[in-house]
PDB file of N, CA and C in Angstrom:
ATOM      1  N   SER A   1      81.491  91.447  63.650  1.00  0.00           N
ATOM      2  CA  SER A   1      80.569  91.739  62.587  1.00  0.00           C
ATOM      3  C   SER A   1      79.193  92.052  63.185  1.00  0.00           C
ATOM      4  N   GLU A   2      78.142  91.687  62.485  1.00  0.00           N
ATOM      5  CA  GLU A   2      76.779  92.011  62.915  1.00  0.00           C
ATOM      6  C   GLU A   2      76.418  91.309  64.227  1.00  0.00           C
ATOM      7  N   LEU A   3      76.801  90.050  64.362  1.00  0.00           N
ATOM      8  CA  LEU A   3      76.494  89.292  65.582  1.00  0.00           C
ATOM      9  C   LEU A   3      77.209  89.901  66.791  1.00  0.00           C
ATOM     10  N   VAL A   4      78.462  90.244  66.613  1.00  0.00           N
ATOM     11  CA  VAL A   4      79.236  90.840  67.707  1.00  0.00           C
ATOM     12  C   VAL A   4      78.611  92.168  68.129  1.00  0.00           C
ATOM     13  N   LYS A   5      78.192  92.967  67.158  1.00  0.00           N
ATOM     14  CA  LYS A   5      77.563  94.254  67.468  1.00  0.00           C
ATOM     15  C   LYS A   5      76.284  94.051  68.267  1.00  0.00           C
ATOM     16  N   LYS A   6      75.477  93.066  67.910  1.00  0.00           N
ATOM     17  CA  LYS A   6      74.240  92.793  68.639  1.00  0.00           C
ATOM     18  C   LYS A   6      74.541  92.328  70.067  1.00  0.00           C
ATOM     19  N   VAL A   7      75.537  91.464  70.211  1.00  0.00           N
ATOM     20  CA  VAL A   7      75.909  90.982  71.547  1.00  0.00           C
ATOM     21  C   VAL A   7      76.377  92.145  72.420  1.00  0.00           C
ATOM     22  N   VAL A   8      77.196  93.016  71.867  1.00  0.00           N
ATOM     23  CA  VAL A   8      77.690  94.176  72.617  1.00  0.00           C
ATOM     24  C   VAL A   8      76.536  95.103  72.978  1.00  0.00           C
ATOM     25  N   ASP A   9      75.622  95.332  72.059  1.00  0.00           N
ATOM     26  CA  ASP A   9      74.472  96.196  72.330  1.00  0.00           C
ATOM     27  C   ASP A   9      73.602  95.631  73.451  1.00  0.00           C
ATOM     28  N   VAL A  10      73.357  94.335  73.423  1.00  0.00           N
ATOM     29  CA  VAL A  10      72.544  93.707  74.473  1.00  0.00           C
ATOM     30  C   VAL A  10      73.288  93.748  75.808  1.00  0.00           C
ATOM     31  N   ALA A  11      74.571  93.403  75.796  1.00  0.00           N
ATOM     32  CA  ALA A  11      75.362  93.399  77.029  1.00  0.00           C
ATOM     33  C   ALA A  11      75.434  94.797  77.635  1.00  0.00           C
ATOM     34  N   ALA A  12      75.490  95.823  76.799  1.00  0.00           N
ATOM     35  CA  ALA A  12      75.582  97.200  77.289  1.00  0.00           C
ATOM     36  C   ALA A  12      74.354  97.599  78.095  1.00  0.00           C
ATOM     37  N   THR A  13      73.212  96.996  77.806  1.00  0.00           N
ATOM     38  CA  THR A  13      72.000  97.329  78.558  1.00  0.00           C
ATOM     39  C   THR A  13      72.047  96.771  79.979  1.00  0.00           C
ATOM     40  N   PHE A  14      72.977  95.850  80.250  1.00  0.00           N
ATOM     41  CA  PHE A  14      73.083  95.232  81.571  1.00  0.00           C
ATOM     42  C   PHE A  14      74.248  95.783  82.403  1.00  0.00           C
ATOM     43  N   VAL A  15      74.840  96.877  81.972  1.00  0.00           N
ATOM     44  CA  VAL A  15      76.007  97.426  82.678  1.00  0.00           C
ATOM     45  C   VAL A  15      75.677  97.733  84.136  1.00  0.00           C
ATOM     46  N   ASP A  16      74.547  98.379  84.386  1.00  0.00           N
ATOM     47  CA  ASP A  16      74.176  98.719  85.763  1.00  0.00           C
ATOM     48  C   ASP A  16      74.014  97.465  86.619  1.00  0.00           C
ATOM     49  N   VAL A  17      73.417  96.437  86.047  1.00  0.00           N
ATOM     50  CA  VAL A  17      73.237  95.175  86.776  1.00  0.00           C
ATOM     51  C   VAL A  17      74.589  94.545  87.079  1.00  0.00           C
ATOM     52  N   PHE A  18      75.485  94.520  86.094  1.00  0.00           N
ATOM     53  CA  PHE A  18      76.815  93.941  86.302  1.00  0.00           C
ATOM     54  C   PHE A  18      77.580  94.701  87.380  1.00  0.00           C
ATOM     55  N   GLU A  19      77.480  96.035  87.369  1.00  0.00           N
ATOM     56  CA  GLU A  19      78.172  96.832  88.382  1.00  0.00           C
ATOM     57  C   GLU A  19      77.621  96.547  89.772  1.00  0.00           C
ATOM     58  N   GLU A  20      76.311  96.413  89.889  1.00  0.00           N
ATOM     59  CA  GLU A  20      75.696  96.109  91.186  1.00  0.00           C
ATOM     60  C   GLU A  20      76.103  94.722  91.673  1.00  0.00           C
ATOM     61  N   VAL A  21      76.109  93.753  90.783  1.00  0.00           N
ATOM     62  CA  VAL A  21      76.535  92.393  91.148  1.00  0.00           C
ATOM     63  C   VAL A  21      77.999  92.399  91.576  1.00  0.00           C
ATOM     64  N   ALA A  22      78.844  93.099  90.839  1.00  0.00           N
ATOM     65  CA  ALA A  22      80.268  93.164  91.186  1.00  0.00           C
ATOM     66  C   ALA A  22      80.458  93.804  92.557  1.00  0.00           C
ATOM     67  N   SER A  23      79.722  94.861  92.851  1.00  0.00           N
ATOM     68  CA  SER A  23      79.816  95.521  94.150  1.00  0.00           C
ATOM     69  C   SER A  23      79.360  94.596  95.275  1.00  0.00           C
ATOM     70  N   THR A  24      78.269  93.873  95.049  1.00  0.00           N
ATOM     71  CA  THR A  24      77.759  92.946  96.056  1.00  0.00           C
ATOM     72  C   THR A  24      78.734  91.804  96.299  1.00  0.00           C
ATOM     73  N   VAL A  25      79.294  91.255  95.235  1.00  0.00           N
ATOM     74  CA  VAL A  25      80.276  90.169  95.375  1.00  0.00           C
ATOM     75  C   VAL A  25      81.521  90.673  96.107  1.00  0.00           C
ATOM     76  N   ALA A  26      81.954  91.888  95.821  1.00  0.00           N
ATOM     77  CA  ALA A  26      83.118  92.459  96.508  1.00  0.00           C
ATOM     78  C   ALA A  26      82.842  92.616  98.002  1.00  0.00           C
ATOM     79  N   THR A  27      81.650  93.089  98.351  1.00  0.00           N
ATOM     80  CA  THR A  27      81.282  93.227  99.762  1.00  0.00           C
ATOM     81  C   THR A  27      81.256  91.872 100.449  1.00  0.00           C
ATOM     82  N   LEU A  28      80.670  90.882  99.800  1.00  0.00           N
ATOM     83  CA  LEU A  28      80.647  89.529 100.371  1.00  0.00           C
ATOM     84  C   LEU A  28      82.052  88.969 100.537  1.00  0.00           C
ATOM     85  N   ASP A  29      82.930  89.257  99.596  1.00  0.00           N
ATOM     86  CA  ASP A  29      84.314  88.792  99.681  1.00  0.00           C
ATOM     87  C   ASP A  29      85.012  89.389 100.902  1.00  0.00           C
ATOM     88  N   VAL A  30      84.812  90.682 101.126  1.00  0.00           N
ATOM     89  CA  VAL A  30      85.421  91.337 102.290  1.00  0.00           C
ATOM     90  C   VAL A  30      84.865  90.749 103.582  1.00  0.00           C
ATOM     91  N   LEU A  31      83.554  90.590 103.663  1.00  0.00           N
ATOM     92  CA  LEU A  31      82.946  90.038 104.872  1.00  0.00           C
ATOM     93  C   LEU A  31      83.388  88.599 105.121  1.00  0.00           C
ATOM     94  N   ALA A  32      83.503  87.805 104.062  1.00  0.00           N
ATOM     95  CA  ALA A  32      83.989  86.432 104.214  1.00  0.00           C
ATOM     96  C   ALA A  32      85.439  86.425 104.690  1.00  0.00           C
ATOM     97  N   GLY A  33      86.236  87.363 104.192  1.00  0.00           N
ATOM     98  CA  GLY A  33      87.620  87.479 104.652  1.00  0.00           C
ATOM     99  C   GLY A  33      87.691  87.828 106.125  1.00  0.00           C
ATOM    100  N   PHE A  34      86.831  88.768 106.569  1.00  0.00           N
ATOM    101  CA  PHE A  34      86.782  89.111 107.991  1.00  0.00           C
ATOM    102  C   PHE A  34      86.387  87.892 108.821  1.00  0.00           C
ATOM    103  N   ALA A  35      85.369  87.167 108.374  1.00  0.00           N
ATOM    104  CA  ALA A  35      84.907  85.992 109.114  1.00  0.00           C
ATOM    105  C   ALA A  35      85.998  84.936 109.204  1.00  0.00           C
ATOM    106  N   ASP A  36      86.703  84.720 108.113  1.00  0.00           N
ATOM    107  CA  ASP A  36      87.790  83.742 108.108  1.00  0.00           C
ATOM    108  C   ASP A  36      88.899  84.166 109.065  1.00  0.00           C
ATOM    109  N   LEU A  37      89.253  85.435 109.048  1.00  0.00           N
ATOM    110  CA  LEU A  37      90.305  85.947 109.924  1.00  0.00           C
ATOM    111  C   LEU A  37      89.910  85.816 111.390  1.00  0.00           C
ATOM    112  N   VAL A  38      88.676  86.175 111.719  1.00  0.00           N
ATOM    113  CA  VAL A  38      88.210  86.103 113.100  1.00  0.00           C
ATOM    114  C   VAL A  38      88.189  84.654 113.586  1.00  0.00           C
ATOM    115  N   ALA A  39      87.874  83.728 112.704  1.00  0.00           N
ATOM    116  CA  ALA A  39      87.795  82.314 113.096  1.00  0.00           C
ATOM    117  C   ALA A  39      89.146  81.751 113.511  1.00  0.00           C
ATOM    118  N   VAL A  40      90.236  82.266 112.953  1.00  0.00           N
ATOM    119  CA  VAL A  40      91.564  81.717 113.261  1.00  0.00           C
ATOM    120  C   VAL A  40      92.418  82.672 114.090  1.00  0.00           C
ATOM    121  N   ALA A  41      91.867  83.807 114.500  1.00  0.00           N
ATOM    122  CA  ALA A  41      92.639  84.799 115.255  1.00  0.00           C
ATOM    123  C   ALA A  41      93.014  84.249 116.628  1.00  0.00           C
ATOM    124  N   PRO A  42      94.228  84.532 117.081  1.00  0.00           N
ATOM    125  CA  PRO A  42      94.651  84.046 118.392  1.00  0.00           C
ATOM    126  C   PRO A  42      93.967  84.771 119.554  1.00  0.00           C
ATOM    127  N   ALA A  43      93.376  85.928 119.301  1.00  0.00           N
ATOM    128  CA  ALA A  43      92.656  86.681 120.324  1.00  0.00           C
ATOM    129  C   ALA A  43      91.440  87.326 119.677  1.00  0.00           C
ATOM    130  N   GLU A  44      90.445  87.657 120.501  1.00  0.00           N
ATOM    131  CA  GLU A  44      89.215  88.243 119.965  1.00  0.00           C
ATOM    132  C   GLU A  44      89.449  89.654 119.439  1.00  0.00           C
ATOM    133  N   TYR A  45      88.662  90.018 118.444  1.00  0.00           N
ATOM    134  CA  TYR A  45      88.642  91.386 117.950  1.00  0.00           C
ATOM    135  C   TYR A  45      87.461  92.101 118.593  1.00  0.00           C
ATOM    136  N   VAL A  46      87.572  93.404 118.737  1.00  0.00           N
ATOM    137  CA  VAL A  46      86.476  94.198 119.281  1.00  0.00           C
ATOM    138  C   VAL A  46      86.138  95.308 118.300  1.00  0.00           C
ATOM    139  N   ARG A  47      84.918  95.759 118.357  1.00  0.00           N
ATOM    140  CA  ARG A  47      84.489  96.859 117.492  1.00  0.00           C
ATOM    141  C   ARG A  47      84.865  98.180 118.168  1.00  0.00           C
ATOM    142  N   PRO A  48      85.503  99.075 117.448  1.00  0.00           N
ATOM    143  CA  PRO A  48      85.909 100.344 118.073  1.00  0.00           C
ATOM    144  C   PRO A  48      84.705 101.230 118.377  1.00  0.00           C
ATOM    145  N   GLU A  49      84.871 102.073 119.378  1.00  0.00           N
ATOM    146  CA  GLU A  49      83.863 103.083 119.679  1.00  0.00           C
ATOM    147  C   GLU A  49      84.224 104.326 118.867  1.00  0.00           C
ATOM    148  N   MET A  50      83.335 104.720 117.993  1.00  0.00           N
ATOM    149  CA  MET A  50      83.605 105.847 117.101  1.00  0.00           C
ATOM    150  C   MET A  50      83.021 107.127 117.692  1.00  0.00           C
ATOM    151  N   THR A  51      83.745 108.217 117.523  1.00  0.00           N
ATOM    152  CA  THR A  51      83.270 109.530 117.945  1.00  0.00           C
ATOM    153  C   THR A  51      83.151 110.412 116.704  1.00  0.00           C
ATOM    154  N   PRO A  52      82.392 111.494 116.801  1.00  0.00           N
ATOM    155  CA  PRO A  52      82.294 112.395 115.648  1.00  0.00           C
ATOM    156  C   PRO A  52      83.662 112.963 115.283  1.00  0.00           C
ATOM    157  N   MET A  53      83.842 113.285 114.016  1.00  0.00           N
ATOM    158  CA  MET A  53      85.115 113.825 113.555  1.00  0.00           C
ATOM    159  C   MET A  53      85.453 115.102 114.323  1.00  0.00           C
ATOM    160  N   GLY A  54      86.700 115.193 114.755  1.00  0.00           N
ATOM    161  CA  GLY A  54      87.148 116.368 115.477  1.00  0.00           C
ATOM    162  C   GLY A  54      86.890 116.314 116.969  1.00  0.00           C
ATOM    163  N   VAL A  55      86.334 115.207 117.445  1.00  0.00           N
ATOM    164  CA  VAL A  55      86.010 115.063 118.862  1.00  0.00           C
ATOM    165  C   VAL A  55      86.673 113.796 119.387  1.00  0.00           C
ATOM    166  N   GLY A  56      87.164 113.854 120.601  1.00  0.00           N
ATOM    167  CA  GLY A  56      87.688 112.654 121.237  1.00  0.00           C
ATOM    168  C   GLY A  56      89.143 112.383 120.915  1.00  0.00           C
ATOM    169  N   ASP A  57      89.666 111.367 121.581  1.00  0.00           N
ATOM    170  CA  ASP A  57      91.046 110.945 121.424  1.00  0.00           C
ATOM    171  C   ASP A  57      91.077 109.604 120.699  1.00  0.00           C
ATOM    172  N   ILE A  58      92.258 109.224 120.251  1.00  0.00           N
ATOM    173  CA  ILE A  58      92.445 107.889 119.684  1.00  0.00           C
ATOM    174  C   ILE A  58      93.200 107.074 120.724  1.00  0.00           C
ATOM    175  N   VAL A  59      92.525 106.095 121.293  1.00  0.00           N
ATOM    176  CA  VAL A  59      93.136 105.240 122.305  1.00  0.00           C
ATOM    177  C   VAL A  59      92.966 103.797 121.845  1.00  0.00           C
ATOM    178  N   LEU A  60      94.077 103.160 121.532  1.00  0.00           N
ATOM    179  CA  LEU A  60      94.065 101.772 121.075  1.00  0.00           C
ATOM    180  C   LEU A  60      94.836 100.941 122.090  1.00  0.00           C
ATOM    181  N   GLU A  61      94.192  99.909 122.612  1.00  0.00           N
ATOM    182  CA  GLU A  61      94.834  99.039 123.592  1.00  0.00           C
ATOM    183  C   GLU A  61      94.918  97.633 123.019  1.00  0.00           C
ATOM    184  N   GLY A  62      96.110  97.075 123.033  1.00  0.00           N
ATOM    185  CA  GLY A  62      96.298  95.728 122.498  1.00  0.00           C
ATOM    186  C   GLY A  62      96.018  95.662 121.009  1.00  0.00           C
ATOM    187  N   CYS A  63      96.366  96.713 120.292  1.00  0.00           N
ATOM    188  CA  CYS A  63      96.092  96.814 118.855  1.00  0.00           C
ATOM    189  C   CYS A  63      96.976  95.833 118.081  1.00  0.00           C
ATOM    190  N   ARG A  64      96.373  95.167 117.098  1.00  0.00           N
ATOM    191  CA  ARG A  64      97.101  94.183 116.297  1.00  0.00           C
ATOM    192  C   ARG A  64      96.841  94.451 114.826  1.00  0.00           C
ATOM    193  N   HIS A  65      97.789  94.061 113.974  1.00  0.00           N
ATOM    194  CA  HIS A  65      97.618  94.174 112.524  1.00  0.00           C
ATOM    195  C   HIS A  65      97.108  92.819 112.040  1.00  0.00           C
ATOM    196  N   PRO A  66      95.860  92.735 111.567  1.00  0.00           N
ATOM    197  CA  PRO A  66      95.271  91.432 111.241  1.00  0.00           C
ATOM    198  C   PRO A  66      95.990  90.669 110.139  1.00  0.00           C
ATOM    199  N   CYS A  67      96.512  91.357 109.142  1.00  0.00           N
ATOM    200  CA  CYS A  67      97.180  90.649 108.038  1.00  0.00           C
ATOM    201  C   CYS A  67      98.501  90.042 108.487  1.00  0.00           C
ATOM    202  N   VAL A  68      99.242  90.773 109.306  1.00  0.00           N
ATOM    203  CA  VAL A  68     100.519  90.250 109.796  1.00  0.00           C
ATOM    204  C   VAL A  68     100.268  89.134 110.798  1.00  0.00           C
ATOM    205  N   GLU A  69      99.298  89.348 111.680  1.00  0.00           N
ATOM    206  CA  GLU A  69      98.993  88.366 112.715  1.00  0.00           C
ATOM    207  C   GLU A  69      98.522  87.034 112.130  1.00  0.00           C
ATOM    208  N   ALA A  70      97.877  87.075 110.982  1.00  0.00           N
ATOM    209  CA  ALA A  70      97.331  85.861 110.372  1.00  0.00           C
ATOM    210  C   ALA A  70      98.396  85.003 109.694  1.00  0.00           C
ATOM    211  N   GLN A  71      99.590  85.542 109.499  1.00  0.00           N
ATOM    212  CA  GLN A  71     100.647  84.784 108.834  1.00  0.00           C
ATOM    213  C   GLN A  71     101.174  83.682 109.753  1.00  0.00           C
ATOM    214  N   ASP A  72     101.480  82.548 109.156  1.00  0.00           N
ATOM    215  CA  ASP A  72     102.076  81.451 109.911  1.00  0.00           C
ATOM    216  C   ASP A  72     103.495  81.823 110.314  1.00  0.00           C
ATOM    217  N   GLU A  73     103.923  81.287 111.407  1.00  0.00           N
ATOM    218  CA  GLU A  73     105.292  81.454 111.896  1.00  0.00           C
ATOM    219  C   GLU A  73     105.665  82.912 112.150  1.00  0.00           C
ATOM    220  N   VAL A  74     104.676  83.756 112.455  1.00  0.00           N
ATOM    221  CA  VAL A  74     104.947  85.146 112.799  1.00  0.00           C
ATOM    222  C   VAL A  74     104.481  85.364 114.228  1.00  0.00           C
ATOM    223  N   SER A  75     105.384  85.802 115.076  1.00  0.00           N
ATOM    224  CA  SER A  75     105.041  86.120 116.453  1.00  0.00           C
ATOM    225  C   SER A  75     104.738  87.612 116.515  1.00  0.00           C
ATOM    226  N   PHE A  76     103.472  87.946 116.704  1.00  0.00           N
ATOM    227  CA  PHE A  76     103.063  89.350 116.668  1.00  0.00           C
ATOM    228  C   PHE A  76     102.815  89.852 118.079  1.00  0.00           C
ATOM    229  N   ILE A  77     103.340  91.016 118.395  1.00  0.00           N
ATOM    230  CA  ILE A  77     103.160  91.629 119.706  1.00  0.00           C
ATOM    231  C   ILE A  77     102.168  92.776 119.560  1.00  0.00           C
ATOM    232  N   ALA A  78     101.099  92.729 120.357  1.00  0.00           N
ATOM    233  CA  ALA A  78     100.092  93.791 120.316  1.00  0.00           C
ATOM    234  C   ALA A  78     100.687  95.090 120.858  1.00  0.00           C
ATOM    235  N   ASN A  79     100.185  96.214 120.350  1.00  0.00           N
ATOM    236  CA  ASN A  79     100.690  97.528 120.740  1.00  0.00           C
ATOM    237  C   ASN A  79      99.566  98.394 121.288  1.00  0.00           C
ATOM    238  N   ASP A  80      99.924  99.308 122.166  1.00  0.00           N
ATOM    239  CA  ASP A  80      99.010 100.339 122.637  1.00  0.00           C
ATOM    240  C   ASP A  80      99.395 101.656 121.973  1.00  0.00           C
ATOM    241  N   CYS A  81      98.407 102.490 121.735  1.00  0.00           N
ATOM    242  CA  CYS A  81      98.668 103.811 121.153  1.00  0.00           C
ATOM    243  C   CYS A  81      97.659 104.790 121.731  1.00  0.00           C
ATOM    244  N   LYS A  82      98.160 105.903 122.243  1.00  0.00           N
ATOM    245  CA  LYS A  82      97.276 106.934 122.786  1.00  0.00           C
ATOM    246  C   LYS A  82      97.620 108.262 122.129  1.00  0.00           C
ATOM    247  N   LEU A  83      96.722 108.731 121.287  1.00  0.00           N
ATOM    248  CA  LEU A  83      96.858 110.049 120.661  1.00  0.00           C
ATOM    249  C   LEU A  83      95.804 110.944 121.297  1.00  0.00           C
ATOM    250  N   LYS A  84      96.238 111.772 122.229  1.00  0.00           N
ATOM    251  CA  LYS A  84      95.304 112.604 122.986  1.00  0.00           C
ATOM    252  C   LYS A  84      95.413 114.054 122.541  1.00  0.00           C
ATOM    253  N   ARG A  85      94.278 114.654 122.319  1.00  0.00           N
ATOM    254  CA  ARG A  85      94.245 116.063 121.919  1.00  0.00           C
ATOM    255  C   ARG A  85      94.914 116.907 123.000  1.00  0.00           C
ATOM    256  N   GLU A  86      95.607 117.917 122.564  1.00  0.00           N
ATOM    257  CA  GLU A  86      96.310 118.851 123.430  1.00  0.00           C
ATOM    258  C   GLU A  86      97.557 118.249 124.078  1.00  0.00           C
ATOM    259  N   ASP A  87      97.724 116.930 124.067  1.00  0.00           N
ATOM    260  CA  ASP A  87      98.907 116.300 124.666  1.00  0.00           C
ATOM    261  C   ASP A  87      99.890 115.807 123.615  1.00  0.00           C
ATOM    262  N   SER A  88      99.383 115.155 122.592  1.00  0.00           N
ATOM    263  CA  SER A  88     100.280 114.561 121.586  1.00  0.00           C
ATOM    264  C   SER A  88      99.705 114.794 120.201  1.00  0.00           C
ATOM    265  N   TRP A  89     100.153 115.856 119.559  1.00  0.00           N
ATOM    266  CA  TRP A  89      99.662 116.179 118.227  1.00  0.00           C
ATOM    267  C   TRP A  89     100.245 115.253 117.187  1.00  0.00           C
ATOM    268  N   PHE A  90     101.429 114.725 117.468  1.00  0.00           N
ATOM    269  CA  PHE A  90     102.044 113.782 116.537  1.00  0.00           C
ATOM    270  C   PHE A  90     103.014 112.903 117.314  1.00  0.00           C
ATOM    271  N   GLN A  91     103.420 111.829 116.694  1.00  0.00           N
ATOM    272  CA  GLN A  91     104.407 110.935 117.285  1.00  0.00           C
ATOM    273  C   GLN A  91     105.507 110.696 116.271  1.00  0.00           C
ATOM    274  N   ILE A  92     106.715 110.533 116.770  1.00  0.00           N
ATOM    275  CA  ILE A  92     107.845 110.180 115.918  1.00  0.00           C
ATOM    276  C   ILE A  92     108.115 108.700 116.133  1.00  0.00           C
ATOM    277  N   ILE A  93     108.049 107.936 115.059  1.00  0.00           N
ATOM    278  CA  ILE A  93     108.261 106.494 115.124  1.00  0.00           C
ATOM    279  C   ILE A  93     109.673 106.215 114.622  1.00  0.00           C
ATOM    280  N   THR A  94     110.513 105.666 115.479  1.00  0.00           N
ATOM    281  CA  THR A  94     111.887 105.352 115.094  1.00  0.00           C
ATOM    282  C   THR A  94     112.177 103.889 115.392  1.00  0.00           C
ATOM    283  N   GLY A  95     113.209 103.367 114.776  1.00  0.00           N
ATOM    284  CA  GLY A  95     113.632 101.998 115.033  1.00  0.00           C
ATOM    285  C   GLY A  95     114.456 101.476 113.879  1.00  0.00           C
ATOM    286  N   PRO A  96     115.012 100.279 114.050  1.00  0.00           N
ATOM    287  CA  PRO A  96     115.864  99.706 113.009  1.00  0.00           C
ATOM    288  C   PRO A  96     115.049  99.248 111.804  1.00  0.00           C
ATOM    289  N   ASN A  97     115.741  99.018 110.698  1.00  0.00           N
ATOM    290  CA  ASN A  97     115.087  98.440 109.522  1.00  0.00           C
ATOM    291  C   ASN A  97     114.461  97.110 109.915  1.00  0.00           C
ATOM    292  N   MET A  98     113.282  96.825 109.364  1.00  0.00           N
ATOM    293  CA  MET A  98     112.539  95.590 109.637  1.00  0.00           C
ATOM    294  C   MET A  98     112.138  95.480 111.108  1.00  0.00           C
ATOM    295  N   GLY A  99     112.017  96.631 111.783  1.00  0.00           N
ATOM    296  CA  GLY A  99     111.668  96.628 113.201  1.00  0.00           C
ATOM    297  C   GLY A  99     110.182  96.766 113.473  1.00  0.00           C
ATOM    298  N   GLY A 100     109.368  96.915 112.435  1.00  0.00           N
ATOM    299  CA  GLY A 100     107.924  96.981 112.614  1.00  0.00           C
ATOM    300  C   GLY A 100     107.329  98.381 112.561  1.00  0.00           C
ATOM    301  N   LYS A 101     108.094  99.381 112.164  1.00  0.00           N
ATOM    302  CA  LYS A 101     107.579 100.754 112.115  1.00  0.00           C
ATOM    303  C   LYS A 101     106.391 100.881 111.157  1.00  0.00           C
ATOM    304  N   SER A 102     106.545 100.372 109.951  1.00  0.00           N
ATOM    305  CA  SER A 102     105.471 100.476 108.949  1.00  0.00           C
ATOM    306  C   SER A 102     104.248  99.681 109.379  1.00  0.00           C
ATOM    307  N   THR A 103     104.460  98.505 109.950  1.00  0.00           N
ATOM    308  CA  THR A 103     103.338  97.695 110.430  1.00  0.00           C
ATOM    309  C   THR A 103     102.597  98.431 111.532  1.00  0.00           C
ATOM    310  N   TYR A 104     103.324  99.037 112.448  1.00  0.00           N
ATOM    311  CA  TYR A 104     102.720  99.808 113.540  1.00  0.00           C
ATOM    312  C   TYR A 104     101.878 100.955 112.980  1.00  0.00           C
ATOM    313  N   ILE A 105     102.432 101.687 112.029  1.00  0.00           N
ATOM    314  CA  ILE A 105     101.713 102.823 111.447  1.00  0.00           C
ATOM    315  C   ILE A 105     100.451 102.343 110.725  1.00  0.00           C
ATOM    316  N   ARG A 106     100.523 101.225 110.016  1.00  0.00           N
ATOM    317  CA  ARG A 106      99.343 100.699 109.306  1.00  0.00           C
ATOM    318  C   ARG A 106      98.265 100.247 110.283  1.00  0.00           C
ATOM    319  N   GLN A 107      98.658  99.603 111.375  1.00  0.00           N
ATOM    320  CA  GLN A 107      97.642  99.121 112.306  1.00  0.00           C
ATOM    321  C   GLN A 107      96.971 100.277 113.034  1.00  0.00           C
ATOM    322  N   ILE A 108      97.672 101.381 113.213  1.00  0.00           N
ATOM    323  CA  ILE A 108      97.073 102.556 113.835  1.00  0.00           C
ATOM    324  C   ILE A 108      96.136 103.252 112.851  1.00  0.00           C
ATOM    325  N   GLY A 109      96.561 103.310 111.580  1.00  0.00           N
ATOM    326  CA  GLY A 109      95.808 104.022 110.555  1.00  0.00           C
ATOM    327  C   GLY A 109      94.541 103.337 110.203  1.00  0.00           C
TER     328      GLY A 109
END
């Protein structure tokens, strides 16, 4: 009724504030998740060296999937991946079901 309309009208004036608060809380949630993961990780994480788009190779050494690695009772093996321009335009990933193909692709991506 009239009260509900007034409440909605007042709340509508705060939409931008609510969106900004939601964005800030989401960012804090992600950063807290990273901090929690790093605190219990079995090995240190490193920050990648980024190159401009279209330049350089993708070289990952000892790459790990953080979500899989954080699970209890999961033995995770780090992987290396070298995607070098002019040498390897693509890779074919093969293996048995439940062999880690999707996990490997996600950790590279």
